[in-house]
Amino acid sequence: MERSRYPRRCHFLLYNSVTVLLHLLKFYQEDIVQRNNSRSYGIVLRCWHDSDDTPPPQDQHDPLMRPLEKGEVGVSFFPNGIREILPESEFTLVDRMFQPGDLCKRSIDDVRSGVITSVDVKGRLEHAISGEPVLDWKSMNDIETPADVDIGDYVAYDNWIGQVRPLLLFDEAVVDVSNGQLVRLPELSSRLTVGEKGSDIIPPPASVGNLFGLFSRPLRNGHTDTVVDVKHSVLAISWLAINQSVSSIQLPAEAAQSISRPERFWSGENLAKLKLVRSRAEWMMRVGDKVILKDAASLPSTRHGKEGEPYGVIEVRVYVVRETQTTVDVLWQDGSTETMLTTKLIPYLNPDEYDCWPGDHVLWKGEDEKRVAVVQSVNAVDRTATIRFSDTGDIELASVLELDPHGTNDWSAVAPTTFDGLGVRRGDFIFIHREGTTNGLEMPRVPRIGEVEPWVRELPVVHPDGHYGGWRKTMADIGMDIAHRREPDHIVEGKIRKPAPDDTSLNWFGEVSNLGLDGSVEVTLPNGTVAKYPLERLTRLYDTLEQLEDLWGEGSAQDDPENDHVHEHDSEVWAMDEDGIWQAQANGDENDEWEETDEEEEYVMDVENDAQMDDIHHPNNEVHASWWDHIVPTMTPVLADQQDTASVSQVPSSTLRSSSPDVPRDATEKEDTLVDGAVVTGVDEDEDRESYWKRFEILPEAPRDHAFYNSTPSQPSRNFLTRLQKEYRALSSSLPESIIVRAYEDRSDLLRSLIIGPENTPYEDAPFVIDWMLDSDFPQSPPIAHFLSWTNGNGRGVNLYEEGKVCLSILGTWAGDRNESWSPSRSSLLQALVSIQGLVLVKEPWFCEPAYDKLRGTEEGIINSRLYNEKAYVLSRGFVRRALEIPLGSLESEISWLYHRHGRLAKVLCDARALVEKSRGEAPQEPSSAAGGDRDRELAVPRLTTGGIITLERTLAKLEALQQAPTP
């Protein structure tokens, strides 16, 4: 079965695209559509709601590459290949493609989702050349087993699994040049298929050398050529991994490790030594596929060539799929199953991070323990799940907010590909370890293996004459040699076959076809039999396509689907004046230099001449007084309410915050709180505030729990110290009330900041602590941030990752435009801090994710934002607990004052209890429900689900105990 050149839906797309209102949207990528009032069919390649992280260049020749307007789709029509962007209203949905493991919903506003467990496709066919239709629908049982491989297929040889990659094929096509003559066209990765027609199929002679059977006659003008046969004469195979049971069964471990990869290039009779291992999804018909039917004697055919010619007469019985109808089996989250047409479903392209389905292996995370469990069913409205604990077999009800379906908290920068989440998914290819052995990881982790050889990553080398260099030249040389020798040597390729039903030689490899509620995994083996295995005996294949996608994303944050960012405003540019005050002004030149006063130059020279300069950065050394004698007097913290009118910052702290409607007032602004019928007042504590809530302060020593404490500091340069003095001035005068920063005499390269979550956000009243390090190149390079996450591994926030990453363009951790990125002349620590508070800790943080901002006001946006806000609110209550239970160095007294003496803990408890009671007093509502009226729509967290309440109450019990304990 030959595949069309249309792209397939990649599995990762399901986790990184977005959707919008159904009444605004009809189509998704790979939908099969028919143009209204015509027989013209097409496949949808682009939709308005697709995640376009990088707008396509405006000068693209491809007509589909211009930005789409809402209500438009990019469609490729067949068989002519015309590509157009047209209104959705011009099309009718014919079929929708799914494959096992894909996620789906009935409609965009349906909270419940399902997973596709099996797919059945039938198609209407017509002859690939004549276009004569084949009567009746044809199923996959009518299709002949393919005798050739295609891009993405797996092949097996001698205990190895390999994969056919794009541009790793050398083809020989036989072309009918319309006068009855057949010619052979040998070409590297031509990707031609039987039935293709055109005047450009035969390239100019100079570009390919001698074309067999072609140049004995004059070249024709205005001719139309037709491809009548195609064979892959040479394959280049990327060998990925070895049979994981070979060291246990046939060979000692040392010998297994010494088994070398098979040959790279395969041709001729050797092709018969390979066995085809194709996924269930790849066996399915798709529109545009070229297929061969098992019983085609009475079906349309065409004849090409002449008797007595080198190729004689070729009879073509190849058919193209023109229309499909797909039926799927769906396993819904509640455990029910259903068989239905795919046109009654929509892809679920943006699952919540807590979404899980029956059979999934997860980690249940309580306050002080983690346990492996298998999901039995999920109530998507309540956000609860029935789970079966693997150690005891007990079945319990749990909040989905306490479940980790992905193992993201176990991410490792040292070995990020050691395992790929928790458990396995339907459609995964896996290796099977021998009975009595395991994959070596603690349940429910599953390792993944597969190494892409360096040659696969090499970019094509094309010489001025159009010929390839490198390994592609070697492959082309082999292919051309075979083409030259084919007739005189009677070369015939061996046939690659799928393993027969009685062939058990590959039963160490297979595809996950289902997940059992008892934790077992159903695997379809290459010979078609099905067996069940425990999860610990499986290792997942990390294939070539996945690895190259990951590699392409590493070099640029903009290409990485896991990177999140916020859209920073570029209407203002900030610059620091000579007094250390940051002000908004017109866009400046990136090359603007800092203006240094004579006083600053003299100060820097004094520092550089200090004999003790080598010692000041070592955390265990005594600081030489003269260094700080120069800097401390000018850096004494000054609170805004201590300054006189003349010395107050020209830029009030409120103006440093985003103009986004999401940004509320500062979290420490004065307010009254009702607690148990009494008023806890925070308005008459100015004197207390001055003593315990100093927004900026320089302390003698950096705390040992600082994320960068064990880093090796470098010698501070003149530019570093000059800039540091200005940064300290800005921090001492312009920090908002809800942000405090600590600097250190013994480590001038380190800072620690505390940001209190703003009012009417899911982060309200929660402490967010970020540690900072300034490397030796500062300010030429941005500060390095580390977020102290206290979620117990139960999920990250937008732009704030559990491993500590703070994703923001001003920090260089997200690719923004020029005015968003760090600039030595325009950016500052103050700006970075205020950006986190004003652009990350916002009322609706879900819309800060890439490409989601366009979904504001849509049903999809409302649902996902509410679900996200509930998670953020519940988990950030745990931040309060963590900060009070395990005091942080440099911030102990401040946190104690805020939450105990200032009454913030009482407010947290009061607000949370009120929210719980309100949520319990109402009937269960879906996140998109309009119940509660306009006031609820203005609240960041208007109510909680049952799952949210379960998790929150565990935290509230701990916070109440802390409230009753003696104040430190």
PDB file of N, CA and C in Angstrom, residues 125-173:
ATOM      1  N   LEU A 125     -12.796   3.254  -4.032  1.00  0.00           N
ATOM      2  CA  LEU A 125     -11.565   3.287  -4.810  1.00  0.00           C
ATOM      3  C   LEU A 125     -11.866   3.577  -6.273  1.00  0.00           C
ATOM      4  N   GLU A 126     -10.825   4.012  -6.963  1.00  0.00           N
ATOM      5  CA  GLU A 126     -10.876   4.108  -8.416  1.00  0.00           C
ATOM      6  C   GLU A 126      -9.500   3.786  -8.948  1.00  0.00           C
ATOM      7  N   HIS A 127      -9.451   3.413 -10.202  1.00  0.00           N
ATOM      8  CA  HIS A 127      -8.166   3.040 -10.782  1.00  0.00           C
ATOM      9  C   HIS A 127      -7.210   4.225 -10.746  1.00  0.00           C
ATOM     10  N   ALA A 128      -5.959   3.962 -10.389  1.00  0.00           N
ATOM     11  CA  ALA A 128      -5.000   5.043 -10.163  1.00  0.00           C
ATOM     12  C   ALA A 128      -4.680   5.832 -11.420  1.00  0.00           C
ATOM     13  N   ILE A 129      -4.866   5.227 -12.601  1.00  0.00           N
ATOM     14  CA  ILE A 129      -4.521   5.923 -13.847  1.00  0.00           C
ATOM     15  C   ILE A 129      -5.761   6.324 -14.624  1.00  0.00           C
ATOM     16  N   SER A 130      -6.659   5.386 -14.842  1.00  0.00           N
ATOM     17  CA  SER A 130      -7.828   5.694 -15.664  1.00  0.00           C
ATOM     18  C   SER A 130      -8.899   6.453 -14.907  1.00  0.00           C
ATOM     19  N   GLY A 131      -8.922   6.341 -13.596  1.00  0.00           N
ATOM     20  CA  GLY A 131      -9.949   6.989 -12.796  1.00  0.00           C
ATOM     21  C   GLY A 131     -11.265   6.243 -12.781  1.00  0.00           C
ATOM     22  N   GLU A 132     -11.307   5.053 -13.394  1.00  0.00           N
ATOM     23  CA  GLU A 132     -12.550   4.282 -13.422  1.00  0.00           C
ATOM     24  C   GLU A 132     -12.863   3.792 -12.017  1.00  0.00           C
ATOM     25  N   PRO A 133     -14.084   4.019 -11.533  1.00  0.00           N
ATOM     26  CA  PRO A 133     -14.401   3.664 -10.151  1.00  0.00           C
ATOM     27  C   PRO A 133     -14.533   2.159  -9.943  1.00  0.00           C
ATOM     28  N   VAL A 134     -14.245   1.746  -8.697  1.00  0.00           N
ATOM     29  CA  VAL A 134     -14.443   0.367  -8.266  1.00  0.00           C
ATOM     30  C   VAL A 134     -15.753   0.330  -7.498  1.00  0.00           C
ATOM     31  N   LEU A 135     -16.612  -0.611  -7.844  1.00  0.00           N
ATOM     32  CA  LEU A 135     -17.916  -0.687  -7.202  1.00  0.00           C
ATOM     33  C   LEU A 135     -17.780  -1.128  -5.743  1.00  0.00           C
ATOM     34  N   ASP A 136     -18.672  -0.629  -4.922  1.00  0.00           N
ATOM     35  CA  ASP A 136     -18.793  -1.034  -3.513  1.00  0.00           C
ATOM     36  C   ASP A 136     -17.616  -0.516  -2.666  1.00  0.00           C
ATOM     37  N   TRP A 137     -17.912  -0.469  -1.374  1.00  0.00           N
ATOM     38  CA  TRP A 137     -16.881  -0.102  -0.402  1.00  0.00           C
ATOM     39  C   TRP A 137     -15.920  -1.274  -0.220  1.00  0.00           C
ATOM     40  N   LYS A 138     -14.656  -0.961   0.017  1.00  0.00           N
ATOM     41  CA  LYS A 138     -13.645  -1.980   0.271  1.00  0.00           C
ATOM     42  C   LYS A 138     -13.090  -1.785   1.686  1.00  0.00           C
ATOM     43  N   SER A 139     -12.937  -2.910   2.390  1.00  0.00           N
ATOM     44  CA  SER A 139     -12.399  -2.858   3.752  1.00  0.00           C
ATOM     45  C   SER A 139     -10.916  -3.216   3.735  1.00  0.00           C
ATOM     46  N   MET A 140     -10.280  -3.142   4.909  1.00  0.00           N
ATOM     47  CA  MET A 140      -8.865  -3.491   4.991  1.00  0.00           C
ATOM     48  C   MET A 140      -8.648  -4.973   4.712  1.00  0.00           C
ATOM     49  N   ASN A 141      -9.669  -5.803   4.893  1.00  0.00           N
ATOM     50  CA  ASN A 141      -9.531  -7.224   4.585  1.00  0.00           C
ATOM     51  C   ASN A 141      -9.423  -7.473   3.084  1.00  0.00           C
ATOM     52  N   ASP A 142      -9.829  -6.485   2.283  1.00  0.00           N
ATOM     53  CA  ASP A 142      -9.752  -6.625   0.832  1.00  0.00           C
ATOM     54  C   ASP A 142      -8.402  -6.188   0.269  1.00  0.00           C
ATOM     55  N   ILE A 143      -7.568  -5.583   1.126  1.00  0.00           N
ATOM     56  CA  ILE A 143      -6.299  -5.014   0.671  1.00  0.00           C
ATOM     57  C   ILE A 143      -5.194  -6.054   0.763  1.00  0.00           C
ATOM     58  N   GLU A 144      -4.371  -6.130  -0.282  1.00  0.00           N
ATOM     59  CA  GLU A 144      -3.240  -7.039  -0.301  1.00  0.00           C
ATOM     60  C   GLU A 144      -2.164  -6.560   0.672  1.00  0.00           C
ATOM     61  N   THR A 145      -1.542  -7.521   1.390  1.00  0.00           N
ATOM     62  CA  THR A 145      -0.433  -7.168   2.274  1.00  0.00           C
ATOM     63  C   THR A 145       0.673  -6.521   1.454  1.00  0.00           C
ATOM     64  N   PRO A 146       1.163  -5.383   1.832  1.00  0.00           N
ATOM     65  CA  PRO A 146       2.151  -4.681   1.011  1.00  0.00           C
ATOM     66  C   PRO A 146       3.460  -5.453   0.906  1.00  0.00           C
ATOM     67  N   ALA A 147       4.077  -5.364  -0.239  1.00  0.00           N
ATOM     68  CA  ALA A 147       5.353  -6.023  -0.461  1.00  0.00           C
ATOM     69  C   ALA A 147       6.486  -5.015  -0.451  1.00  0.00           C
ATOM     70  N   ASP A 148       6.201  -3.813  -0.006  1.00  0.00           N
ATOM     71  CA  ASP A 148       7.221  -2.781   0.020  1.00  0.00           C
ATOM     72  C   ASP A 148       7.069  -1.972   1.298  1.00  0.00           C
ATOM     73  N   VAL A 149       8.072  -1.199   1.613  1.00  0.00           N
ATOM     74  CA  VAL A 149       8.056  -0.396   2.829  1.00  0.00           C
ATOM     75  C   VAL A 149       7.766   1.050   2.477  1.00  0.00           C
ATOM     76  N   ASP A 150       7.436   1.816   3.511  1.00  0.00           N
ATOM     77  CA  ASP A 150       7.178   3.229   3.311  1.00  0.00           C
ATOM     78  C   ASP A 150       7.853   3.992   4.445  1.00  0.00           C
ATOM     79  N   ILE A 151       7.923   5.292   4.297  1.00  0.00           N
ATOM     80  CA  ILE A 151       8.547   6.138   5.301  1.00  0.00           C
ATOM     81  C   ILE A 151       7.846   5.957   6.649  1.00  0.00           C
ATOM     82  N   GLY A 152       8.639   5.776   7.687  1.00  0.00           N
ATOM     83  CA  GLY A 152       8.103   5.611   9.032  1.00  0.00           C
ATOM     84  C   GLY A 152       7.901   4.171   9.436  1.00  0.00           C
ATOM     85  N   ASP A 153       7.947   3.220   8.469  1.00  0.00           N
ATOM     86  CA  ASP A 153       7.792   1.819   8.808  1.00  0.00           C
ATOM     87  C   ASP A 153       8.999   1.317   9.602  1.00  0.00           C
ATOM     88  N   TYR A 154       8.740   0.329  10.458  1.00  0.00           N
ATOM     89  CA  TYR A 154       9.815  -0.346  11.166  1.00  0.00           C
ATOM     90  C   TYR A 154      10.170  -1.621  10.406  1.00  0.00           C
ATOM     91  N   VAL A 155      11.445  -1.977  10.449  1.00  0.00           N
ATOM     92  CA  VAL A 155      11.912  -3.248   9.900  1.00  0.00           C
ATOM     93  C   VAL A 155      12.774  -3.928  10.945  1.00  0.00           C
ATOM     94  N   ALA A 156      12.818  -5.269  10.882  1.00  0.00           N
ATOM     95  CA  ALA A 156      13.585  -6.044  11.853  1.00  0.00           C
ATOM     96  C   ALA A 156      14.598  -6.908  11.123  1.00  0.00           C
ATOM     97  N   TYR A 157      15.776  -7.038  11.756  1.00  0.00           N
ATOM     98  CA  TYR A 157      16.811  -7.925  11.232  1.00  0.00           C
ATOM     99  C   TYR A 157      17.763  -8.266  12.365  1.00  0.00           C
ATOM    100  N   ASP A 158      17.986  -9.556  12.563  1.00  0.00           N
ATOM    101  CA  ASP A 158      19.014 -10.039  13.485  1.00  0.00           C
ATOM    102  C   ASP A 158      18.961  -9.343  14.849  1.00  0.00           C
ATOM    103  N   ASN A 159      17.790  -9.375  15.494  1.00  0.00           N
ATOM    104  CA  ASN A 159      17.597  -8.810  16.841  1.00  0.00           C
ATOM    105  C   ASN A 159      17.655  -7.287  16.883  1.00  0.00           C
ATOM    106  N   TRP A 160      17.547  -6.648  15.747  1.00  0.00           N
ATOM    107  CA  TRP A 160      17.548  -5.192  15.694  1.00  0.00           C
ATOM    108  C   TRP A 160      16.230  -4.682  15.120  1.00  0.00           C
ATOM    109  N   ILE A 161      15.813  -3.508  15.605  1.00  0.00           N
ATOM    110  CA  ILE A 161      14.670  -2.793  15.041  1.00  0.00           C
ATOM    111  C   ILE A 161      15.188  -1.504  14.412  1.00  0.00           C
ATOM    112  N   GLY A 162      14.822  -1.275  13.163  1.00  0.00           N
ATOM    113  CA  GLY A 162      15.217  -0.052  12.474  1.00  0.00           C
ATOM    114  C   GLY A 162      13.999   0.640  11.891  1.00  0.00           C
ATOM    115  N   GLN A 163      14.220   1.829  11.361  1.00  0.00           N
ATOM    116  CA  GLN A 163      13.109   2.617  10.815  1.00  0.00           C
ATOM    117  C   GLN A 163      13.530   3.267   9.512  1.00  0.00           C
ATOM    118  N   VAL A 164      12.600   3.278   8.561  1.00  0.00           N
ATOM    119  CA  VAL A 164      12.827   3.931   7.277  1.00  0.00           C
ATOM    120  C   VAL A 164      12.491   5.401   7.438  1.00  0.00           C
ATOM    121  N   ARG A 165      13.440   6.260   7.173  1.00  0.00           N
ATOM    122  CA  ARG A 165      13.289   7.695   7.364  1.00  0.00           C
ATOM    123  C   ARG A 165      13.052   8.384   6.025  1.00  0.00           C
ATOM    124  N   PRO A 166      12.485   9.611   6.052  1.00  0.00           N
ATOM    125  CA  PRO A 166      12.399  10.393   4.813  1.00  0.00           C
ATOM    126  C   PRO A 166      13.771  10.572   4.184  1.00  0.00           C
ATOM    127  N   LEU A 167      13.816  10.569   2.865  1.00  0.00           N
ATOM    128  CA  LEU A 167      15.047  10.716   2.080  1.00  0.00           C
ATOM    129  C   LEU A 167      15.979   9.534   2.259  1.00  0.00           C
ATOM    130  N   LEU A 168      15.469   8.395   2.778  1.00  0.00           N
ATOM    131  CA  LEU A 168      16.304   7.217   2.934  1.00  0.00           C
ATOM    132  C   LEU A 168      15.884   6.117   1.955  1.00  0.00           C
ATOM    133  N   LEU A 169      15.348   6.521   0.788  1.00  0.00           N
ATOM    134  CA  LEU A 169      14.918   5.574  -0.223  1.00  0.00           C
ATOM    135  C   LEU A 169      15.528   5.964  -1.571  1.00  0.00           C
ATOM    136  N   PHE A 170      15.933   4.966  -2.344  1.00  0.00           N
ATOM    137  CA  PHE A 170      16.299   5.202  -3.740  1.00  0.00           C
ATOM    138  C   PHE A 170      15.290   4.448  -4.586  1.00  0.00           C
ATOM    139  N   ASP A 171      14.595   5.184  -5.454  1.00  0.00           N
ATOM    140  CA  ASP A 171      13.471   4.621  -6.198  1.00  0.00           C
ATOM    141  C   ASP A 171      13.816   4.437  -7.666  1.00  0.00           C
ATOM    142  N   GLU A 172      13.166   3.439  -8.239  1.00  0.00           N
ATOM    143  CA  GLU A 172      13.145   3.303  -9.696  1.00  0.00           C
ATOM    144  C   GLU A 172      11.691   3.349 -10.125  1.00  0.00           C
ATOM    145  N   ALA A 173      11.352   4.365 -10.867  1.00  0.00           N
ATOM    146  CA  ALA A 173       9.994   4.505 -11.383  1.00  0.00           C
ATOM    147  C   ALA A 173       9.992   4.166 -12.873  1.00  0.00           C
TER     148      ALA A 173
END
